Each structure stands twice: as C-alpha cells, then as structure tokens.
PDB file of N, CA and C in Angstrom:
ATOM      1  N   MET J   1       2.274 -30.797 -17.845  1.00 91.00           N
ATOM      2  CA  MET J   1       1.413 -31.481 -16.891  1.00 91.00           C
ATOM      3  C   MET J   1       2.060 -31.508 -15.503  1.00 91.00           C
ATOM      4  N   PHE J   2       3.360 -31.854 -15.442  1.00 92.00           N
ATOM      5  CA  PHE J   2       4.045 -31.903 -14.152  1.00 92.00           C
ATOM      6  C   PHE J   2       4.151 -30.507 -13.531  1.00 92.00           C
ATOM      7  N   PHE J   3       4.315 -29.517 -14.375  1.00 93.00           N
ATOM      8  CA  PHE J   3       4.376 -28.137 -13.889  1.00 93.00           C
ATOM      9  C   PHE J   3       3.050 -27.735 -13.243  1.00 93.00           C
ATOM     10  N   MET J   4       1.948 -28.084 -13.848  1.00 93.00           N
ATOM     11  CA  MET J   4       0.621 -27.766 -13.303  1.00 93.00           C
ATOM     12  C   MET J   4       0.382 -28.500 -11.985  1.00 93.00           C
ATOM     13  N   ILE J   5       0.820 -29.739 -11.903  1.00 95.00           N
ATOM     14  CA  ILE J   5       0.678 -30.500 -10.652  1.00 95.00           C
ATOM     15  C   ILE J   5       1.531 -29.865  -9.559  1.00 95.00           C
ATOM     16  N   ALA J   6       2.730 -29.430  -9.894  1.00 95.00           N
ATOM     17  CA  ALA J   6       3.605 -28.782  -8.922  1.00 95.00           C
ATOM     18  C   ALA J   6       2.992 -27.483  -8.413  1.00 95.00           C
ATOM     19  N   ILE J   7       2.421 -26.705  -9.310  1.00 96.00           N
ATOM     20  CA  ILE J   7       1.765 -25.450  -8.907  1.00 96.00           C
ATOM     21  C   ILE J   7       0.566 -25.747  -8.000  1.00 96.00           C
ATOM     22  N   ALA J   8      -0.231 -26.743  -8.365  1.00 95.00           N
ATOM     23  CA  ALA J   8      -1.386 -27.114  -7.548  1.00 95.00           C
ATOM     24  C   ALA J   8      -0.962 -27.583  -6.162  1.00 95.00           C
ATOM     25  N   LEU J   9       0.110 -28.354  -6.087  1.00 95.00           N
ATOM     26  CA  LEU J   9       0.609 -28.810  -4.785  1.00 95.00           C
ATOM     27  C   LEU J   9       1.139 -27.648  -3.955  1.00 95.00           C
ATOM     28  N   LEU J  10       1.804 -26.719  -4.602  1.00 95.00           N
ATOM     29  CA  LEU J  10       2.312 -25.543  -3.889  1.00 95.00           C
ATOM     30  C   LEU J  10       1.170 -24.702  -3.334  1.00 95.00           C
ATOM     31  N   ILE J  11       0.166 -24.462  -4.125  1.00 95.00           N
ATOM     32  CA  ILE J  11      -0.989 -23.691  -3.673  1.00 95.00           C
ATOM     33  C   ILE J  11      -1.703 -24.424  -2.534  1.00 95.00           C
ATOM     34  N   SER J  12      -1.846 -25.732  -2.662  1.00 94.00           N
ATOM     35  CA  SER J  12      -2.480 -26.523  -1.606  1.00 94.00           C
ATOM     36  C   SER J  12      -1.688 -26.430  -0.311  1.00 94.00           C
ATOM     37  N   TYR J  13      -0.380 -26.526  -0.392  1.00 94.00           N
ATOM     38  CA  TYR J  13       0.466 -26.448   0.793  1.00 94.00           C
ATOM     39  C   TYR J  13       0.302 -25.095   1.491  1.00 94.00           C
ATOM     40  N   VAL J  14       0.314 -24.016   0.717  1.00 93.00           N
ATOM     41  CA  VAL J  14       0.164 -22.686   1.295  1.00 93.00           C
ATOM     42  C   VAL J  14      -1.199 -22.546   1.969  1.00 93.00           C
ATOM     43  N   LYS J  15      -2.251 -23.017   1.316  1.00 92.00           N
ATOM     44  CA  LYS J  15      -3.597 -22.937   1.900  1.00 92.00           C
ATOM     45  C   LYS J  15      -3.692 -23.757   3.183  1.00 92.00           C
ATOM     46  N   ILE J  16      -3.120 -24.953   3.157  1.00 93.00           N
ATOM     47  CA  ILE J  16      -3.175 -25.833   4.323  1.00 93.00           C
ATOM     48  C   ILE J  16      -2.426 -25.222   5.503  1.00 93.00           C
ATOM     49  N   ARG J  17      -1.360 -24.488   5.263  1.00 90.00           N
ATOM     50  CA  ARG J  17      -0.581 -23.874   6.342  1.00 90.00           C
ATOM     51  C   ARG J  17      -1.216 -22.584   6.859  1.00 90.00           C
ATOM     52  N   THR J  18      -1.835 -21.797   5.986  1.00 91.00           N
ATOM     53  CA  THR J  18      -2.355 -20.503   6.424  1.00 91.00           C
ATOM     54  C   THR J  18      -3.736 -20.589   7.062  1.00 91.00           C
ATOM     55  N   PHE J  19      -4.560 -21.529   6.658  1.00 91.00           N
ATOM     56  CA  PHE J  19      -5.916 -21.603   7.192  1.00 91.00           C
ATOM     57  C   PHE J  19      -5.946 -21.792   8.709  1.00 91.00           C
ATOM     58  N   PRO J  20      -5.206 -22.744   9.283  1.00 89.00           N
ATOM     59  CA  PRO J  20      -5.258 -22.896  10.745  1.00 89.00           C
ATOM     60  C   PRO J  20      -4.738 -21.669  11.491  1.00 89.00           C
ATOM     61  N   LEU J  21      -3.737 -20.992  10.939  1.00 89.00           N
ATOM     62  CA  LEU J  21      -3.222 -19.798  11.598  1.00 89.00           C
ATOM     63  C   LEU J  21      -4.248 -18.669  11.581  1.00 89.00           C
ATOM     64  N   LYS J  22      -4.941 -18.515  10.471  1.00 91.00           N
ATOM     65  CA  LYS J  22      -5.990 -17.488  10.400  1.00 91.00           C
ATOM     66  C   LYS J  22      -7.126 -17.807  11.375  1.00 91.00           C
ATOM     67  N   ALA J  23      -7.488 -19.078  11.468  1.00 91.00           N
ATOM     68  CA  ALA J  23      -8.541 -19.482  12.400  1.00 91.00           C
ATOM     69  C   ALA J  23      -8.107 -19.215  13.839  1.00 91.00           C
ATOM     70  N   GLN J  24      -6.849 -19.493  14.151  1.00 90.00           N
ATOM     71  CA  GLN J  24      -6.360 -19.240  15.498  1.00 90.00           C
ATOM     72  C   GLN J  24      -6.291 -17.738  15.783  1.00 90.00           C
ATOM     73  N   ASP J  25      -5.927 -16.945  14.792  1.00 91.00           N
ATOM     74  CA  ASP J  25      -5.927 -15.490  14.963  1.00 91.00           C
ATOM     75  C   ASP J  25      -7.335 -14.975  15.255  1.00 91.00           C
ATOM     76  N   ARG J  26      -8.331 -15.517  14.578  1.00 93.00           N
ATOM     77  CA  ARG J  26      -9.719 -15.116  14.838  1.00 93.00           C
ATOM     78  C   ARG J  26     -10.133 -15.485  16.255  1.00 93.00           C
ATOM     79  N   ALA J  27      -9.706 -16.653  16.717  1.00 92.00           N
ATOM     80  CA  ALA J  27     -10.030 -17.080  18.083  1.00 92.00           C
ATOM     81  C   ALA J  27      -9.362 -16.165  19.105  1.00 92.00           C
ATOM     82  N   ILE J  28      -8.112 -15.788  18.858  1.00 91.00           N
ATOM     83  CA  ILE J  28      -7.406 -14.878  19.767  1.00 91.00           C
ATOM     84  C   ILE J  28      -8.099 -13.523  19.792  1.00 91.00           C
ATOM     85  N   ARG J  29      -8.504 -13.031  18.626  1.00 94.00           N
ATOM     86  CA  ARG J  29      -9.220 -11.747  18.574  1.00 94.00           C
ATOM     87  C   ARG J  29     -10.488 -11.813  19.414  1.00 94.00           C
ATOM     88  N   ALA J  30     -11.247 -12.893  19.287  1.00 95.00           N
ATOM     89  CA  ALA J  30     -12.495 -13.040  20.045  1.00 95.00           C
ATOM     90  C   ALA J  30     -12.219 -13.156  21.545  1.00 95.00           C
ATOM     91  N   GLU J  31     -11.210 -13.919  21.916  1.00 93.00           N
ATOM     92  CA  GLU J  31     -10.877 -14.087  23.335  1.00 93.00           C
ATOM     93  C   GLU J  31     -10.439 -12.773  23.968  1.00 93.00           C
ATOM     94  N   GLU J  32      -9.573 -12.050  23.281  1.00 93.00           N
ATOM     95  CA  GLU J  32      -9.078 -10.788  23.833  1.00 93.00           C
ATOM     96  C   GLU J  32     -10.181  -9.728  23.844  1.00 93.00           C
ATOM     97  N   ASN J  33     -11.057  -9.759  22.865  1.00 95.00           N
ATOM     98  CA  ASN J  33     -12.193  -8.844  22.854  1.00 95.00           C
ATOM     99  C   ASN J  33     -13.098  -9.121  24.056  1.00 95.00           C
ATOM    100  N   LEU J  34     -13.342 -10.395  24.347  1.00 96.00           N
ATOM    101  CA  LEU J  34     -14.157 -10.765  25.508  1.00 96.00           C
ATOM    102  C   LEU J  34     -13.463 -10.364  26.804  1.00 96.00           C
ATOM    103  N   ARG J  35     -12.171 -10.611  26.883  1.00 94.00           N
ATOM    104  CA  ARG J  35     -11.425 -10.250  28.104  1.00 94.00           C
ATOM    105  C   ARG J  35     -11.460  -8.746  28.334  1.00 94.00           C
ATOM    106  N   TYR J  36     -11.260  -7.967  27.276  1.00 95.00           N
ATOM    107  CA  TYR J  36     -11.316  -6.509  27.392  1.00 95.00           C
ATOM    108  C   TYR J  36     -12.723  -6.051  27.768  1.00 95.00           C
ATOM    109  N   PHE J  37     -13.732  -6.711  27.200  1.00 96.00           N
ATOM    110  CA  PHE J  37     -15.110  -6.353  27.521  1.00 96.00           C
ATOM    111  C   PHE J  37     -15.426  -6.624  28.989  1.00 96.00           C
ATOM    112  N   THR J  38     -14.925  -7.739  29.525  1.00 95.00           N
ATOM    113  CA  THR J  38     -15.187  -8.033  30.939  1.00 95.00           C
ATOM    114  C   THR J  38     -14.463  -7.050  31.852  1.00 95.00           C
ATOM    115  N   LEU J  39     -13.346  -6.521  31.398  1.00 94.00           N
ATOM    116  CA  LEU J  39     -12.589  -5.566  32.215  1.00 94.00           C
ATOM    117  C   LEU J  39     -13.164  -4.157  32.148  1.00 94.00           C
ATOM    118  N   THR J  40     -13.675  -3.761  30.975  1.00 94.00           N
ATOM    119  CA  THR J  40     -14.071  -2.358  30.787  1.00 94.00           C
ATOM    120  C   THR J  40     -15.539  -2.163  30.434  1.00 94.00           C
ATOM    121  N   GLY J  41     -16.198  -3.196  29.936  1.00 93.00           N
ATOM    122  CA  GLY J  41     -17.567  -3.033  29.463  1.00 93.00           C
ATOM    123  C   GLY J  41     -17.648  -2.497  28.047  1.00 93.00           C
ATOM    124  N   LYS J  42     -16.480  -2.360  27.379  1.00 93.00           N
ATOM    125  CA  LYS J  42     -16.430  -1.882  25.997  1.00 93.00           C
ATOM    126  C   LYS J  42     -15.677  -2.907  25.157  1.00 93.00           C
ATOM    127  N   LEU J  43     -15.925  -2.887  23.847  1.00 94.00           N
ATOM    128  CA  LEU J  43     -15.192  -3.747  22.931  1.00 94.00           C
ATOM    129  C   LEU J  43     -13.854  -3.107  22.578  1.00 94.00           C
ATOM    130  N   LEU J  44     -12.930  -3.923  22.095  1.00 93.00           N
ATOM    131  CA  LEU J  44     -11.636  -3.403  21.657  1.00 93.00           C
ATOM    132  C   LEU J  44     -11.816  -2.408  20.518  1.00 93.00           C
ATOM    133  N   ASP J  45     -10.916  -1.460  20.437  1.00 91.00           N
ATOM    134  CA  ASP J  45     -10.936  -0.463  19.377  1.00 91.00           C
ATOM    135  C   ASP J  45     -10.737  -1.138  18.020  1.00 91.00           C
ATOM    136  N   ASP J  46     -11.499  -0.713  17.039  1.00 89.00           N
ATOM    137  CA  ASP J  46     -11.401  -1.283  15.693  1.00 89.00           C
ATOM    138  C   ASP J  46     -10.077  -0.954  15.008  1.00 89.00           C
ATOM    139  N   ASN J  47      -9.354   0.043  15.507  1.00 90.00           N
ATOM    140  CA  ASN J  47      -8.086   0.427  14.896  1.00 90.00           C
ATOM    141  C   ASN J  47      -6.943  -0.517  15.250  1.00 90.00           C
ATOM    142  N   LEU J  48      -7.135  -1.383  16.237  1.00 93.00           N
ATOM    143  CA  LEU J  48      -6.093  -2.338  16.605  1.00 93.00           C
ATOM    144  C   LEU J  48      -5.958  -3.410  15.531  1.00 93.00           C
ATOM    145  N   THR J  49      -4.726  -3.701  15.153  1.00 93.00           N
ATOM    146  CA  THR J  49      -4.480  -4.753  14.175  1.00 93.00           C
ATOM    147  C   THR J  49      -4.425  -6.098  14.892  1.00 93.00           C
ATOM    148  N   ILE J  50      -4.483  -7.172  14.112  1.00 94.00           N
ATOM    149  CA  ILE J  50      -4.437  -8.501  14.705  1.00 94.00           C
ATOM    150  C   ILE J  50      -3.082  -8.736  15.381  1.00 94.00           C
ATOM    151  N   SER J  51      -2.000  -8.201  14.846  1.00 93.00           N
ATOM    152  CA  SER J  51      -0.693  -8.394  15.489  1.00 93.00           C
ATOM    153  C   SER J  51      -0.625  -7.661  16.828  1.00 93.00           C
ATOM    154  N   GLN J  52      -1.273  -6.500  16.935  1.00 94.00           N
ATOM    155  CA  GLN J  52      -1.326  -5.802  18.219  1.00 94.00           C
ATOM    156  C   GLN J  52      -2.149  -6.593  19.226  1.00 94.00           C
ATOM    157  N   ILE J  53      -3.272  -7.135  18.793  1.00 94.00           N
ATOM    158  CA  ILE J  53      -4.131  -7.907  19.681  1.00 94.00           C
ATOM    159  C   ILE J  53      -3.421  -9.172  20.143  1.00 94.00           C
ATOM    160  N   ILE J  54      -2.696  -9.813  19.236  1.00 92.00           N
ATOM    161  CA  ILE J  54      -1.938 -11.009  19.608  1.00 92.00           C
ATOM    162  C   ILE J  54      -0.870 -10.659  20.642  1.00 92.00           C
ATOM    163  N   ALA J  55      -0.223  -9.518  20.512  1.00 92.00           N
ATOM    164  CA  ALA J  55       0.772  -9.097  21.495  1.00 92.00           C
ATOM    165  C   ALA J  55       0.120  -8.781  22.837  1.00 92.00           C
ATOM    166  N   LEU J  56      -1.086  -8.240  22.813  1.00 93.00           N
ATOM    167  CA  LEU J  56      -1.779  -7.891  24.060  1.00 93.00           C
ATOM    168  C   LEU J  56      -2.200  -9.108  24.869  1.00 93.00           C
ATOM    169  N   ARG J  57      -2.258 -10.282  24.260  1.00 91.00           N
ATOM    170  CA  ARG J  57      -2.685 -11.463  25.003  1.00 91.00           C
ATOM    171  C   ARG J  57      -1.684 -11.849  26.078  1.00 91.00           C
ATOM    172  N   PHE J  58      -0.447 -11.342  25.992  1.00 91.00           N
ATOM    173  CA  PHE J  58       0.576 -11.640  26.994  1.00 91.00           C
ATOM    174  C   PHE J  58       0.484 -10.715  28.211  1.00 91.00           C
ATOM    175  N   ALA J  59      -0.340  -9.682  28.134  1.00 93.00           N
ATOM    176  CA  ALA J  59      -0.455  -8.734  29.237  1.00 93.00           C
ATOM    177  C   ALA J  59      -1.450  -9.250  30.269  1.00 93.00           C
ATOM    178  N   PRO J  60      -1.128  -9.129  31.546  1.00 92.00           N
ATOM    179  CA  PRO J  60      -2.104  -9.505  32.572  1.00 92.00           C
ATOM    180  C   PRO J  60      -3.260  -8.508  32.590  1.00 92.00           C
ATOM    181  N   ASP J  61      -4.339  -8.878  33.249  1.00 90.00           N
ATOM    182  CA  ASP J  61      -5.551  -8.057  33.241  1.00 90.00           C
ATOM    183  C   ASP J  61      -5.301  -6.629  33.731  1.00 90.00           C
ATOM    184  N   HIS J  62      -4.509  -6.473  34.788  1.00 91.00           N
ATOM    185  CA  HIS J  62      -4.323  -5.131  35.341  1.00 91.00           C
ATOM    186  C   HIS J  62      -3.489  -4.222  34.434  1.00 91.00           C
ATOM    187  N   GLU J  63      -2.761  -4.782  33.466  1.00 92.00           N
ATOM    188  CA  GLU J  63      -1.984  -3.963  32.531  1.00 92.00           C
ATOM    189  C   GLU J  63      -2.677  -3.801  31.179  1.00 92.00           C
ATOM    190  N   MET J  64      -3.629  -4.656  30.886  1.00 93.00           N
ATOM    191  CA  MET J  64      -4.192  -4.700  29.533  1.00 93.00           C
ATOM    192  C   MET J  64      -4.903  -3.409  29.135  1.00 93.00           C
ATOM    193  N   VAL J  65      -5.728  -2.878  30.006  1.00 92.00           N
ATOM    194  CA  VAL J  65      -6.523  -1.692  29.657  1.00 92.00           C
ATOM    195  C   VAL J  65      -5.611  -0.517  29.312  1.00 92.00           C
ATOM    196  N   GLY J  66      -4.605  -0.295  30.127  1.00 92.00           N
ATOM    197  CA  GLY J  66      -3.665   0.787  29.847  1.00 92.00           C
ATOM    198  C   GLY J  66      -2.885   0.569  28.565  1.00 92.00           C
ATOM    199  N   LEU J  67      -2.496  -0.680  28.327  1.00 93.00           N
ATOM    200  CA  LEU J  67      -1.752  -0.978  27.104  1.00 93.00           C
ATOM    201  C   LEU J  67      -2.607  -0.827  25.857  1.00 93.00           C
ATOM    202  N   VAL J  68      -3.875  -1.196  25.940  1.00 94.00           N
ATOM    203  CA  VAL J  68      -4.770  -1.015  24.792  1.00 94.00           C
ATOM    204  C   VAL J  68      -4.903   0.470  24.469  1.00 94.00           C
ATOM    205  N   ASP J  69      -5.137   1.274  25.500  1.00 92.00           N
ATOM    206  CA  ASP J  69      -5.259   2.716  25.277  1.00 92.00           C
ATOM    207  C   ASP J  69      -3.972   3.292  24.686  1.00 92.00           C
ATOM    208  N   ARG J  70      -2.847   2.859  25.225  1.00 93.00           N
ATOM    209  CA  ARG J  70      -1.557   3.355  24.727  1.00 93.00           C
ATOM    210  C   ARG J  70      -1.286   2.873  23.303  1.00 93.00           C
ATOM    211  N   ALA J  71      -1.631   1.616  23.008  1.00 93.00           N
ATOM    212  CA  ALA J  71      -1.411   1.084  21.662  1.00 93.00           C
ATOM    213  C   ALA J  71      -2.228   1.838  20.626  1.00 93.00           C
ATOM    214  N   VAL J  72      -3.446   2.197  20.978  1.00 92.00           N
ATOM    215  CA  VAL J  72      -4.294   2.950  20.049  1.00 92.00           C
ATOM    216  C   VAL J  72      -3.780   4.381  19.903  1.00 92.00           C
ATOM    217  N   ARG J  73      -3.457   4.994  21.033  1.00 92.00           N
ATOM    218  CA  ARG J  73      -3.030   6.398  21.020  1.00 92.00           C
ATOM    219  C   ARG J  73      -1.680   6.583  20.317  1.00 92.00           C
ATOM    220  N   GLU J  74      -0.702   5.702  20.618  1.00 92.00           N
ATOM    221  CA  GLU J  74       0.645   5.858  20.091  1.00 92.00           C
ATOM    222  C   GLU J  74       0.926   4.958  18.884  1.00 92.00           C
ATOM    223  N   ASN J  75      -0.068   4.168  18.475  1.00 90.00           N
ATOM    224  CA  ASN J  75       0.066   3.232  17.357  1.00 90.00           C
ATOM    225  C   ASN J  75       1.296   2.339  17.530  1.00 90.00           C
ATOM    226  N   LEU J  76       1.371   1.687  18.700  1.00 91.00           N
ATOM    227  CA  LEU J  76       2.489   0.800  19.010  1.00 91.00           C
ATOM    228  C   LEU J  76       2.420  -0.455  18.151  1.00 91.00           C
ATOM    229  N   ASN J  77       3.574  -0.952  17.736  1.00 92.00           N
ATOM    230  CA  ASN J  77       3.576  -2.221  17.024  1.00 92.00           C
ATOM    231  C   ASN J  77       3.654  -3.368  18.038  1.00 92.00           C
ATOM    232  N   ASN J  78       3.607  -4.599  17.568  1.00 89.00           N
ATOM    233  CA  ASN J  78       3.539  -5.730  18.483  1.00 89.00           C
ATOM    234  C   ASN J  78       4.797  -5.851  19.351  1.00 89.00           C
ATOM    235  N   ASN J  79       5.965  -5.552  18.823  1.00 91.00           N
ATOM    236  CA  ASN J  79       7.184  -5.624  19.630  1.00 91.00           C
ATOM    237  C   ASN J  79       7.202  -4.566  20.724  1.00 91.00           C
ATOM    238  N   GLN J  80       6.730  -3.374  20.417  1.00 93.00           N
ATOM    239  CA  GLN J  80       6.669  -2.312  21.428  1.00 93.00           C
ATOM    240  C   GLN J  80       5.678  -2.665  22.530  1.00 93.00           C
ATOM    241  N   ILE J  81       4.570  -3.292  22.166  1.00 93.00           N
ATOM    242  CA  ILE J  81       3.584  -3.709  23.170  1.00 93.00           C
ATOM    243  C   ILE J  81       4.191  -4.767  24.077  1.00 93.00           C
ATOM    244  N   LYS J  82       4.868  -5.743  23.496  1.00 91.00           N
ATOM    245  CA  LYS J  82       5.482  -6.805  24.300  1.00 91.00           C
ATOM    246  C   LYS J  82       6.546  -6.245  25.236  1.00 91.00           C
ATOM    247  N   LYS J  83       7.313  -5.271  24.783  1.00 92.00           N
ATOM    248  CA  LYS J  83       8.333  -4.660  25.637  1.00 92.00           C
ATOM    249  C   LYS J  83       7.728  -3.823  26.763  1.00 92.00           C
ATOM    250  N   ALA J  84       6.518  -3.306  26.539  1.00 92.00           N
ATOM    251  CA  ALA J  84       5.866  -2.474  27.546  1.00 92.00           C
ATOM    252  C   ALA J  84       5.206  -3.299  28.652  1.00 92.00           C
ATOM    253  N   ILE J  85       5.059  -4.581  28.449  1.00 93.00           N
ATOM    254  CA  ILE J  85       4.425  -5.431  29.458  1.00 93.00           C
ATOM    255  C   ILE J  85       5.372  -5.601  30.636  1.00 93.00           C
ATOM    256  N   GLN J  86       4.881  -5.300  31.840  1.00 92.00           N
ATOM    257  CA  GLN J  86       5.698  -5.388  33.047  1.00 92.00           C
ATOM    258  C   GLN J  86       5.770  -6.818  33.587  1.00 92.00           C
ATOM    259  N   LYS J  87       4.619  -7.472  33.659  1.00 91.00           N
ATOM    260  CA  LYS J  87       4.560  -8.841  34.194  1.00 91.00           C
ATOM    261  C   LYS J  87       4.013  -9.737  33.097  1.00 91.00           C
ATOM    262  N   TRP J  88       4.869 -10.526  32.506  1.00 87.00           N
ATOM    263  CA  TRP J  88       4.557 -11.358  31.350  1.00 87.00           C
ATOM    264  C   TRP J  88       3.596 -12.479  31.737  1.00 87.00           C
ATOM    265  N   LYS J  89       2.543 -12.676  30.918  1.00 81.00           N
ATOM    266  CA  LYS J  89       1.605 -13.772  31.105  1.00 81.00           C
ATOM    267  C   LYS J  89       1.788 -14.723  29.922  1.00 81.00           C
ATOM    268  N   PRO J  90       2.384 -15.899  30.141  1.00 79.00           N
ATOM    269  CA  PRO J  90       2.661 -16.792  29.004  1.00 79.00           C
ATOM    270  C   PRO J  90       1.392 -17.374  28.386  1.00 79.00           C
ATOM    271  N   ASP J  91       1.478 -17.683  27.096  1.00 74.00           N
ATOM    272  CA  ASP J  91       0.390 -18.338  26.387  1.00 74.00           C
ATOM    273  C   ASP J  91       0.936 -19.663  25.853  1.00 74.00           C
ATOM    274  N   HIS J  92       0.656 -20.743  26.561  1.00 75.00           N
ATOM    275  CA  HIS J  92       1.207 -22.048  26.215  1.00 75.00           C
ATOM    276  C   HIS J  92       0.335 -22.806  25.200  1.00 75.00           C
ATOM    277  N   TYR J  93      -0.789 -22.229  24.801  1.00 72.00           N
ATOM    278  CA  TYR J  93      -1.718 -22.944  23.944  1.00 72.00           C
ATOM    279  C   TYR J  93      -1.636 -22.554  22.478  1.00 72.00           C
ATOM    280  N   ARG J  94      -0.815 -21.590  22.135  1.00 64.00           N
ATOM    281  CA  ARG J  94      -0.668 -21.172  20.730  1.00 64.00           C
ATOM    282  C   ARG J  94       0.124 -22.227  19.975  1.00 64.00           C
ATOM    283  N   ALA J  95      -0.388 -22.630  18.836  1.00 62.00           N
ATOM    284  CA  ALA J  95       0.291 -23.669  18.055  1.00 62.00           C
ATOM    285  C   ALA J  95       1.392 -23.081  17.211  1.00 62.00           C
TER     286      ALA J  95
END
C-alpha cells in the first residue's frame, strides 16, 4: 500500500512540474511564430524544434530572420543559435 502511494506521489510530482513548462513552451512557440510572421509575413518553419524556437527568442528582430533561415538550413542546435546571436535580447519573464 505504501509503495503504491509513493508511486502515485512520484507520478503526481512529475506531472505537476512538467505541465507548466509545456504550457510555457507552447506560449513561447506562439509568440515567436507571431513575431516571425510580423517580420516576414510567413509562419516559422515546421522543421524547427521547440528548443530552437526557445533559443531564437533571445535574438532581436533584425537578427531573427537570418537566424531562423540559418537554423533550418544548417540544423543548428539551441546552443549554436545562442552563440550566433550578436546582440542579446534578455527574456526576464521565463519561469
């Protein structure tokens, strides 16, 4: 009985921790998609992963379009995208 309660608590803890992060990732995807759309008139490429999109949120508007194209073309990971940013734009609202 105690083992089952421990497993249930562990599963609950994992769910409680991952749900808000997934929701925030969805919000970041929507925000960056809107920002890219306002800059180019096109939606973000479907081949971009959520970690790439999260890294792109630190790029200012004048660097974002080039970085998106480069990330898709060269399949850059999130660390490579962050290193390629010339002028860092902080995100103070991420939990």
